[in-house]
Coordinates of C-alpha atoms in Angstrom, one line a residue:
Chain A
X1 CA 88.5 108.2 56.1
X2 CA 85.4 108.5 58.2
X3 CA 87.0 107.8 61.3
X4 CA 89.7 110.7 61.0
X5 CA 86.9 112.9 60.5
X6 CA 85.3 112.6 63.9
X7 CA 88.7 113.9 65.4
X8 CA 88.6 116.9 63.4
X9 CA 85.6 118.7 64.9
X10 CA 86.3 119.9 68.3
X11 CA 85.3 122.2 70.7
X12 CA 87.7 123.1 73.2
X13 CA 87.1 126.2 75.6
X14 CA 89.8 128.0 77.8
X15 CA 88.2 128.6 81.7
X16 CA 88.1 132.2 83.0
X17 CA 89.4 131.2 86.2
X18 CA 93.3 131.1 86.9
X19 CA 94.4 127.9 86.0
X20 CA 96.2 125.0 88.2
X21 CA 97.2 122.7 86.0
X22 CA 97.6 123.0 82.4
X23 CA 98.5 120.8 79.6
X24 CA 100.0 121.6 76.0
X25 CA 100.0 118.8 73.3
X26 CA 100.2 116.0 75.6
X27 CA 100.9 112.6 74.0
X28 CA 100.9 109.4 75.5
X29 CA 102.3 106.2 73.9
X30 CA 102.2 102.7 75.2
X31 CA 105.0 101.4 73.3
X32 CA 103.9 102.0 69.7
X33 CA 100.3 102.5 70.8
X34 CA 99.8 105.9 70.5
X35 CA 96.9 106.1 73.5
X36 CA 96.3 109.7 73.8
X37 CA 96.7 112.4 71.2
X38 CA 97.5 116.3 71.7
X39 CA 95.7 116.8 74.6
X40 CA 95.4 120.3 75.3
X41 CA 93.2 121.7 78.2
X42 CA 93.2 123.7 81.2
X43 CA 92.2 123.1 85.0
X44 CA 90.9 126.1 86.7
X45 CA 91.8 126.2 90.5
X46 CA 89.3 125.2 93.2
X47 CA 86.7 123.7 90.8
X48 CA 85.8 120.3 90.3
X49 CA 86.5 118.9 86.7
X50 CA 85.5 115.9 85.3
X51 CA 87.0 113.7 82.3
X52 CA 84.4 111.8 80.9
X53 CA 84.5 109.1 77.8
X54 CA 83.9 105.3 77.4
X55 CA 86.4 103.0 78.5
X56 CA 89.4 103.3 76.5
X57 CA 89.1 106.5 75.8
X58 CA 91.9 107.7 77.1
X59 CA 90.7 109.5 80.3
X60 CA 92.3 107.5 82.8
X61 CA 95.9 107.3 80.8
X62 CA 95.7 111.3 80.5
X63 CA 94.6 111.9 84.0
X64 CA 97.5 109.3 85.6
X65 CA 100.1 111.0 83.2
X66 CA 99.4 114.7 85.5
X67 CA 101.3 113.3 88.7
X68 CA 103.6 111.1 86.3
X69 CA 102.1 107.9 87.4
X70 CA 102.7 106.8 83.9
X71 CA 106.5 107.1 84.0
X72 CA 107.1 103.2 84.0
X73 CA 104.4 102.1 81.9
X74 CA 104.2 104.6 78.7
X75 CA 105.9 107.6 77.1
X76 CA 104.8 111.0 78.0
X77 CA 105.2 114.0 75.4
X78 CA 104.3 117.2 75.6
X79 CA 104.2 119.6 78.6
X80 CA 101.9 119.6 81.7
X81 CA 102.4 123.1 83.6
X82 CA 102.2 123.6 87.3
X83 CA 102.5 126.6 88.5
X84 CA 104.9 128.1 85.7
X85 CA 106.8 124.8 85.7
X86 CA 106.9 122.3 83.4
X87 CA 106.1 119.0 85.4
X88 CA 106.9 116.5 82.6
X89 CA 110.0 117.4 82.4
X90 CA 113.1 114.8 82.9
X91 CA 114.9 116.7 85.3
X92 CA 112.0 117.3 87.8
X93 CA 111.9 115.5 91.1
X94 CA 108.5 113.3 90.7
X95 CA 108.3 112.6 94.3
X96 CA 108.0 116.4 95.0
X97 CA 105.4 116.4 92.2
X98 CA 103.0 113.7 94.0
X99 CA 103.2 115.4 97.0
X100 CA 101.4 118.5 95.6
X101 CA 99.4 116.3 93.3
X102 CA 97.7 113.5 94.7
X103 CA 96.1 110.6 93.7
X104 CA 93.1 108.3 94.2
X105 CA 92.1 105.0 92.5
X106 CA 89.7 103.3 91.6
X107 CA 89.6 100.4 93.8
X108 CA 90.4 101.8 97.9
X109 CA 93.7 100.4 98.5
X110 CA 94.5 101.3 102.2
X111 CA 97.9 99.7 103.5
X112 CA 97.5 96.6 105.5
X113 CA 98.4 99.0 108.6
X114 CA 96.3 100.6 111.0
X115 CA 94.0 103.9 110.1
X116 CA 96.6 106.0 111.8
X117 CA 99.3 104.6 109.9
X118 CA 97.8 104.7 106.9
X119 CA 97.6 108.6 107.3
X120 CA 100.9 108.9 108.9
X121 CA 103.7 106.5 107.1
X122 CA 104.3 109.1 104.2
X123 CA 104.6 112.4 106.8
X124 CA 106.9 110.3 108.8
X125 CA 109.2 109.4 105.6
X126 CA 108.8 113.3 104.9
X127 CA 110.6 113.7 108.2
X128 CA 107.6 114.7 110.7
X129 CA 108.1 113.5 113.7
X130 CA 106.2 115.5 116.3
X131 CA 103.4 113.3 117.7
X132 CA 101.0 116.8 118.2
X133 CA 101.6 117.5 114.7
X134 CA 101.0 113.7 113.2
X135 CA 97.9 113.8 115.4
X136 CA 96.5 116.7 114.4
X137 CA 97.2 115.8 110.4
X138 CA 95.3 112.9 111.0
X139 CA 92.3 114.4 112.6
X140 CA 92.0 117.1 110.2
X141 CA 92.4 114.9 107.1
X142 CA 89.8 112.3 108.7
X143 CA 87.3 115.2 109.1
X144 CA 88.0 116.7 105.5
X145 CA 87.4 113.3 104.1
X146 CA 83.9 112.9 106.1
X147 CA 85.5 109.6 108.0
X148 CA 86.3 111.2 111.7
X149 CA 83.2 110.6 113.2
X150 CA 83.2 106.8 111.9
X151 CA 86.6 106.0 113.4
X152 CA 87.6 108.4 116.0
X153 CA 87.3 106.1 118.3
X154 CA 89.3 103.2 117.7
X155 CA 92.4 104.7 115.0
X156 CA 94.6 101.6 115.8
X157 CA 91.8 99.3 114.0
X158 CA 93.3 98.1 110.9
X159 CA 92.2 99.9 107.6
X160 CA 91.5 96.5 105.8
X161 CA 88.5 96.2 108.5
X162 CA 87.0 99.1 107.1
X163 CA 84.0 98.7 104.7
X164 CA 84.5 99.7 100.8
X165 CA 83.4 103.1 101.2
X166 CA 85.1 103.9 104.5
X167 CA 88.3 102.7 103.0
X168 CA 88.2 104.9 100.0
X169 CA 87.5 107.8 102.3
X170 CA 90.1 106.7 104.2
X171 CA 92.2 106.8 100.9
X172 CA 91.3 110.4 99.9
X173 CA 92.5 111.4 103.6
X174 CA 95.4 109.8 103.5
X175 CA 96.1 112.0 99.9
X176 CA 94.9 115.2 102.1
X177 CA 97.3 114.2 104.9
X178 CA 100.4 115.1 102.8
X179 CA 98.3 118.8 102.1
X180 CA 98.4 118.5 98.3
X181 CA 97.2 121.4 96.2
X182 CA 95.8 119.1 93.4
X183 CA 93.7 115.8 93.9
X184 CA 93.3 113.6 91.0
X185 CA 90.6 111.2 91.5
X186 CA 90.4 107.7 88.9
X187 CA 86.5 106.5 88.9
X188 CA 86.7 106.9 93.0
X189 CA 83.3 105.8 93.6
X190 CA 82.9 103.2 90.7
X191 CA 83.0 100.0 92.8
X192 CA 81.0 101.4 95.5
X193 CA 77.1 101.6 96.4
X194 CA 74.9 104.5 96.0
X195 CA 75.2 105.5 99.5
X196 CA 78.8 105.3 100.1
X197 CA 79.0 107.1 96.4
X198 CA 76.6 109.7 97.9
X199 CA 78.8 110.2 100.9
X200 CA 82.2 110.4 98.5
X201 CA 80.7 113.4 96.3
X202 CA 79.4 115.4 99.4
X203 CA 83.1 115.1 100.3
X204 CA 84.2 116.2 97.1
X205 CA 81.7 119.1 96.9
X206 CA 83.3 120.3 100.5
X207 CA 86.6 120.0 99.3
X208 CA 86.7 121.8 96.4
X209 CA 87.0 125.1 98.5
X210 CA 90.1 124.0 99.1
X211 CA 91.6 121.6 96.5
X212 CA 91.8 121.5 93.0
X213 CA 90.0 118.6 92.0
X214 CA 89.8 116.2 88.5
X215 CA 88.1 113.5 88.4
X216 CA 87.4 110.7 86.0
X217 CA 83.7 109.3 86.0
X218 CA 82.1 106.5 84.1
X219 CA 78.6 108.0 85.7
X220 CA 77.6 110.8 83.5
X221 CA 74.6 111.6 86.4
X222 CA 77.7 111.9 88.8
X223 CA 79.7 114.3 86.5
X224 CA 76.7 116.7 86.2
X225 CA 76.0 116.6 89.9
X226 CA 79.4 117.8 91.0
X227 CA 81.6 119.1 88.5
X228 CA 82.0 122.6 87.2
X229 CA 83.7 121.5 83.8
X230 CA 83.8 118.5 81.7
X231 CA 86.1 117.0 79.4
X232 CA 84.7 114.6 76.8
X233 CA 87.6 111.8 75.5
X234 CA 87.0 109.6 72.6
X235 CA 89.0 107.0 71.5
X236 CA 92.5 108.8 72.4
X237 CA 91.2 112.4 71.8
X238 CA 89.7 115.3 73.7
X239 CA 86.7 116.3 71.5
X240 CA 85.4 118.6 73.9
X241 CA 85.9 120.7 76.8
X242 CA 83.6 123.4 78.4
X243 CA 81.2 124.0 81.4
X244 CA 79.9 120.7 82.6
X245 CA 76.1 122.3 81.9
X246 CA 77.2 123.5 78.1
X247 CA 78.6 120.0 77.4
X248 CA 75.2 118.1 78.7
X249 CA 72.6 120.7 77.4
X250 CA 74.3 121.7 73.9
X251 CA 77.4 119.9 73.3
X252 CA 78.7 121.4 70.3
X253 CA 80.2 118.0 69.1
X254 CA 78.3 114.9 67.4
X255 CA 80.1 112.5 69.3
X256 CA 79.5 114.1 72.6
X257 CA 76.1 114.7 71.7
X258 CA 75.7 110.7 70.9
X259 CA 77.8 110.1 74.4
X260 CA 75.7 112.0 76.5
X261 CA 72.7 111.0 75.3
X262 CA 73.9 107.3 75.9
X263 CA 73.6 106.1 72.5
X264 CA 77.2 104.6 73.1
X265 CA 79.7 103.8 75.7
Chain B
X1 CA 77.7 57.2 80.1
X2 CA 75.6 60.6 81.5
X3 CA 77.2 63.6 82.8
X4 CA 75.5 62.3 86.4
X5 CA 77.8 58.9 86.3
X6 CA 81.1 60.2 84.7
X7 CA 81.3 63.0 87.7
X8 CA 80.4 60.2 90.2
X9 CA 83.5 58.1 88.7
X10 CA 85.7 60.8 88.6
X11 CA 84.9 61.9 92.2
X12 CA 85.6 58.5 93.7
X13 CA 88.6 58.3 91.6
X14 CA 90.2 61.5 92.7
X15 CA 89.0 60.3 96.4
X16 CA 90.8 57.2 95.9
X17 CA 93.9 59.0 95.0
X18 CA 93.7 61.1 97.9
X19 CA 93.2 58.3 100.4
X20 CA 95.9 56.8 99.0
X21 CA 98.4 59.3 99.6
X22 CA 97.0 60.1 103.0
X23 CA 97.5 56.3 104.1
X24 CA 101.2 56.6 102.3
X25 CA 101.8 59.4 104.8
X26 CA 100.4 58.0 107.7
X27 CA 102.2 54.8 107.4
X28 CA 105.3 56.5 107.4
X29 CA 104.7 59.0 110.3
X30 CA 103.3 56.1 112.3
X31 CA 105.8 53.5 111.6
X32 CA 108.4 56.2 112.6
X33 CA 106.8 57.4 115.7
X34 CA 105.4 54.2 116.9
X35 CA 109.2 52.4 116.6
X36 CA 111.2 55.5 117.5
X37 CA 109.0 57.1 120.4
X38 CA 109.9 54.5 123.1
X39 CA 113.5 54.9 122.8
X40 CA 113.0 58.9 122.9
X41 CA 114.2 59.4 126.8
X42 CA 115.8 62.1 128.8
X43 CA 119.0 60.0 128.4
X44 CA 118.8 60.2 124.4
X45 CA 118.5 63.7 124.4
X46 CA 121.0 64.7 126.9
X47 CA 124.0 62.3 126.6
X48 CA 126.8 62.5 123.8
X49 CA 126.7 60.1 121.1
X50 CA 129.1 56.5 121.1
X51 CA 130.9 54.8 118.5
X52 CA 131.5 51.5 120.1
X53 CA 129.8 50.9 123.2
X54 CA 125.6 50.9 123.8
X55 CA 123.9 53.7 125.6
X56 CA 125.4 56.5 123.3
X57 CA 122.8 59.6 122.9
X58 CA 122.1 62.6 120.2
X59 CA 122.7 65.5 122.1
X60 CA 125.3 67.0 119.9
X61 CA 123.6 65.8 116.9
X62 CA 120.7 67.7 117.7
X63 CA 122.5 70.8 118.9
X64 CA 124.3 70.7 115.5
X65 CA 121.3 70.3 113.4
X66 CA 119.6 73.5 114.8
X67 CA 123.1 75.4 114.9
X68 CA 123.8 74.6 111.1
X69 CA 120.3 75.7 110.5
X70 CA 120.6 79.1 111.9
X71 CA 123.9 79.6 110.1
X72 CA 122.2 78.4 107.1
X73 CA 119.6 80.9 107.5
X74 CA 121.9 83.8 108.5
X75 CA 123.4 83.6 104.9
X76 CA 120.5 82.5 102.7
X77 CA 118.2 84.6 104.2
X78 CA 119.5 88.1 103.5
X79 CA 120.8 86.9 100.2
X80 CA 117.1 85.5 99.0
X81 CA 115.5 88.5 100.6
X82 CA 117.4 90.9 98.0
X83 CA 117.3 88.8 94.9
X84 CA 113.5 88.0 96.0
X85 CA 113.3 91.7 95.7
X86 CA 114.9 92.3 92.7
X87 CA 113.0 89.7 90.8
X88 CA 109.9 90.8 92.0
X89 CA 110.1 94.7 92.1
X90 CA 112.7 95.5 89.6
X91 CA 113.4 93.2 87.3
X92 CA 112.7 94.2 83.8
X93 CA 110.7 91.5 81.4
X94 CA 114.1 90.9 79.2
X95 CA 116.4 87.8 78.7
X96 CA 118.6 88.7 81.8
X97 CA 115.7 88.1 83.8
X98 CA 114.5 84.9 82.1
X99 CA 118.5 83.4 82.7
X100 CA 118.2 84.3 86.5
X101 CA 115.0 82.4 86.5
X102 CA 116.3 79.7 84.6
X103 CA 119.8 79.7 86.8
X104 CA 117.4 79.2 89.8
X105 CA 115.1 76.6 88.6
X106 CA 118.4 74.5 88.0
X107 CA 119.9 75.3 91.4
X108 CA 116.6 73.8 93.2
X109 CA 116.7 70.5 91.0
X110 CA 120.5 69.8 91.6
X111 CA 120.3 66.5 93.4
X112 CA 122.1 67.1 97.0
X113 CA 124.9 64.7 96.9
X114 CA 126.1 66.7 93.5
X115 CA 125.9 69.9 96.1
X116 CA 127.7 68.0 98.7
X117 CA 130.8 67.3 96.5
X118 CA 130.7 70.3 95.0
X119 CA 131.1 72.1 98.7
X120 CA 133.7 69.5 99.7
X121 CA 135.8 70.3 96.7
X122 CA 135.2 74.1 96.9
X123 CA 135.2 74.7 100.3
X124 CA 136.7 71.7 102.3
X125 CA 139.5 71.3 100.1
X126 CA 140.1 74.5 97.9
X127 CA 139.4 77.2 100.6
X128 CA 140.8 74.6 103.3
X129 CA 137.6 75.3 105.4
X130 CA 137.9 71.4 106.0
X131 CA 134.9 69.5 107.2
X132 CA 132.5 72.1 109.2
X133 CA 129.5 74.0 110.1
X134 CA 131.0 76.6 107.5
X135 CA 131.6 74.8 104.7
X136 CA 128.1 72.5 105.5
X137 CA 126.3 76.1 106.0
X138 CA 127.4 77.1 102.4
X139 CA 126.8 73.8 100.8
X140 CA 123.1 74.1 102.4
X141 CA 122.7 77.7 101.5
X142 CA 123.3 76.7 97.8
X143 CA 120.3 74.2 98.5
X144 CA 118.1 76.6 100.1
X145 CA 118.5 79.5 98.0
X146 CA 116.2 78.7 95.4
X147 CA 113.1 77.5 97.5
X148 CA 113.6 80.8 99.7
X149 CA 114.0 83.0 96.6
X150 CA 110.8 81.9 95.1
X151 CA 108.7 81.6 98.4
X152 CA 109.6 84.9 99.2
X153 CA 109.2 86.0 95.5
X154 CA 105.4 84.4 95.5
X155 CA 104.7 86.4 99.2
X156 CA 105.8 89.7 97.2
X157 CA 103.6 89.1 94.1
X158 CA 100.9 88.3 96.3
X159 CA 101.0 92.2 97.4
X160 CA 98.7 93.6 95.1
X161 CA 99.9 96.1 92.7
X162 CA 97.8 98.8 94.1
X163 CA 99.5 98.9 97.1
X164 CA 102.7 100.0 95.5
X165 CA 100.8 102.5 93.2
X166 CA 99.6 103.8 96.4
X167 CA 103.2 104.2 98.0
X168 CA 104.2 106.2 94.6
X169 CA 101.1 108.4 94.5
X170 CA 102.1 109.6 97.9
X171 CA 105.6 110.7 96.5
X172 CA 107.4 107.8 98.3
X173 CA 110.3 106.2 96.5
X174 CA 110.0 102.6 95.1
X175 CA 112.5 102.1 98.0
X176 CA 110.3 103.6 100.5
X177 CA 107.2 102.0 99.2
X178 CA 108.8 98.7 99.1
X179 CA 110.3 98.9 102.5
X180 CA 107.4 100.1 104.2
X181 CA 104.8 99.0 102.3
X182 CA 105.3 95.9 100.5
X183 CA 107.6 94.1 102.9
X184 CA 105.3 94.1 105.8
X185 CA 102.6 93.3 103.7
X186 CA 104.2 90.2 102.2
X187 CA 105.5 89.4 106.0
X188 CA 103.3 86.8 106.7
X189 CA 104.2 84.9 103.7
X190 CA 107.8 85.6 104.0
X191 CA 108.1 84.2 107.5
X192 CA 105.8 80.9 106.5
X193 CA 108.8 80.2 103.2
X194 CA 111.6 80.4 106.0
X195 CA 109.9 78.2 108.3
X196 CA 109.1 75.8 105.8
X197 CA 112.7 75.8 104.0
X198 CA 113.8 75.4 107.3
X199 CA 112.5 72.1 107.8
X200 CA 114.2 71.1 104.6
X201 CA 117.5 72.1 105.6
X202 CA 116.9 70.2 109.3
X203 CA 116.4 67.0 107.4
X204 CA 119.0 67.5 104.9
X205 CA 121.7 64.5 104.8
X206 CA 123.8 64.2 101.8
X207 CA 124.7 67.2 101.2
X208 CA 126.3 67.4 104.6
X209 CA 128.0 64.2 104.5
X210 CA 131.1 65.5 102.6
X211 CA 131.2 69.6 103.8
X212 CA 130.2 69.5 107.7
X213 CA 131.3 65.7 108.3
X214 CA 130.1 62.8 110.0
X215 CA 132.1 63.2 113.5
X216 CA 130.9 65.3 116.5
X217 CA 133.8 65.8 118.7
X218 CA 132.9 66.7 122.4
X219 CA 132.5 70.3 122.4
X220 CA 132.4 72.4 125.4
X221 CA 128.7 74.1 126.2
X222 CA 129.7 76.4 128.6
X223 CA 132.5 78.3 126.5
X224 CA 130.8 81.0 124.2
X225 CA 133.9 81.9 122.6
X226 CA 133.4 81.0 118.8
X227 CA 136.9 81.2 118.2
X228 CA 137.8 78.5 120.6
X229 CA 138.4 75.4 118.9
X230 CA 136.2 73.3 121.8
X231 CA 133.3 75.9 121.5
X232 CA 130.1 74.9 120.9
X233 CA 129.9 78.0 118.7
X234 CA 132.6 77.2 116.7
X235 CA 131.7 77.2 113.1
X236 CA 135.2 75.7 111.9
X237 CA 134.9 72.2 113.9
X238 CA 133.1 69.4 112.3
X239 CA 129.7 69.0 113.0
X240 CA 127.6 65.8 112.5
X241 CA 123.9 66.5 112.3
X242 CA 120.7 64.4 113.2
X243 CA 120.0 63.2 109.8
X244 CA 123.9 62.4 109.2
X245 CA 123.9 60.4 112.4
X246 CA 120.9 58.5 111.4
X247 CA 122.3 57.5 107.9
X248 CA 125.7 56.6 109.5
X249 CA 124.0 54.2 112.1
X250 CA 122.4 52.5 109.3
X251 CA 124.9 52.3 107.4
X252 CA 128.1 51.8 109.0
X253 CA 127.1 52.0 112.9
X254 CA 128.8 49.4 115.0
X255 CA 126.9 50.3 118.2
X256 CA 125.0 47.5 119.7
X257 CA 121.7 49.7 120.2
X258 CA 122.4 51.1 116.6
X259 CA 119.0 50.4 115.6
X260 CA 116.9 51.8 118.3
X261 CA 118.9 54.9 118.4
X262 CA 118.4 55.5 114.9
X263 CA 114.8 55.0 115.6
X264 CA 114.7 57.4 118.2
X265 CA 116.6 60.2 116.3
X266 CA 114.4 59.4 113.5
X267 CA 111.3 60.2 115.7
X268 CA 112.7 63.4 117.2
X269 CA 114.0 64.4 113.8
X270 CA 110.1 63.8 112.6
X271 CA 108.6 65.8 115.4
X272 CA 110.8 68.7 115.2
X273 CA 109.8 68.6 111.6
X274 CA 106.3 68.5 112.1
X275 CA 106.6 71.9 114.9
X276 CA 108.6 73.5 111.8
X277 CA 105.2 72.8 109.7
X278 CA 103.0 73.7 111.9
X279 CA 104.3 76.9 113.7
X280 CA 104.7 78.0 110.0
X281 CA 100.7 77.7 109.6
X282 CA 100.3 79.1 113.3
X283 CA 102.7 82.3 112.8
X284 CA 101.3 82.7 109.1
X285 CA 97.7 82.8 110.0
X286 CA 98.1 84.7 113.3
X287 CA 100.2 87.9 111.2
X288 CA 97.5 87.5 108.6
X289 CA 94.9 88.1 110.9
X290 CA 96.9 90.8 112.8
X291 CA 97.6 92.3 109.7
X292 CA 93.9 92.4 108.3
X293 CA 91.8 93.3 111.6
X294 CA 89.9 90.1 111.3
X295 CA 90.2 88.6 114.6

């Protein structure tokens, strides 16, 4: 019974800013395993929101549901509202959704192609053929991801020759090249060294002027450095959602307090 | 025995086993090449074979082997590619998939004589293809399918799942992701698999005796119309391959120089197989380095 009680106390605020995405009673099942219970959150536009919690808390599962990356792996119930449309509905074009809601993964996963082709592959698939437009998108997105100066001399180099940090910024640029509106990042810096991590964080702080960013992170310092809002996940439940300063300085839920103090996780 | 001692004994035993395997290989290759190479002359490679008189060559058999290989790959590669893509990317983990996998395993362990006799009954007799390159190519396709499917599927599986996710997350469809990202990344492995399977097809004899036949009719190498009966490209003509010719020379060959022709032909066969294997490695390495940018 003790175990059930810890989920009873939650503290979830609704941000003042207009939302980019909201979820309403989102539930995720892997077969019979109920991995995410009743997540109702609202992500404000042009802000960074961090999702924190221990391993297995459901934060990545939740994030991946937002652009339907869990379609083949899990059953996702509930509503995901984006510009007034429920994008979790079965008749929605998932390919279209993913063009608006991009994703960057934990391990850098550049394609085994040149740097340029990594950025233009999807654009060409969408039917953009003009070289001038492709070149413009390549340059803009590489600049946005703070990678342009390091690679501009040889864009035909294989992307697999980049360092881990560069490869991850290329993956960010690849997502930006298709001009999304929301960027989902699943622990994008957890495999990187501190200097590369700092570069990614600086990049995200610049990007937030144009994009809405939702980032899963294990690193609480990272969450407090870059995010305006933070959601705390615990064993498949969202227990607390508030401004980052509130979460770290005066958490309302005891489990959140224990986590941010480093007592578990 | 202390752990150092047992380690030393194990290492010695393993080294002896490896040496044994390598020695067998060197002995076989050495024997074939040393006995055969002196007989490999321009005359051997450019003359038609003789049934009774001495001085025949292996020109037509060599060509037939390559032609049969090309036709076999033309039929078996698209089929294997489709099946491998299905198994690697689409197939659900259920009884149907495991039935397909088991069937492929069984197909790969069929004795080639059985494949040949089956081809004889179905294609040569029932479908009235006669002893022909086409019958042989279809029989060899049966033979080649499991090998190719497994090697292509393995190459596709070796592409990390994260590549697939990256493609999907950019709003690309499953098929676009497979075609544009997974297949190019798997290409070095796929090519290596094709070349290695080509080696097996090239050396196959038993499945061909009853399908492509044991005769090498005189054909015209200047007639490029595959529908003409005397054209070298006609797929409906019987075609003795190099491996079948070696078998025939050693079982029913009556030419006085059967032994030396057989030795020369064997050396040629082994050299072609070596070229296949070495080029498979070279092409695989080259493409891998090109793709990963480590030059």
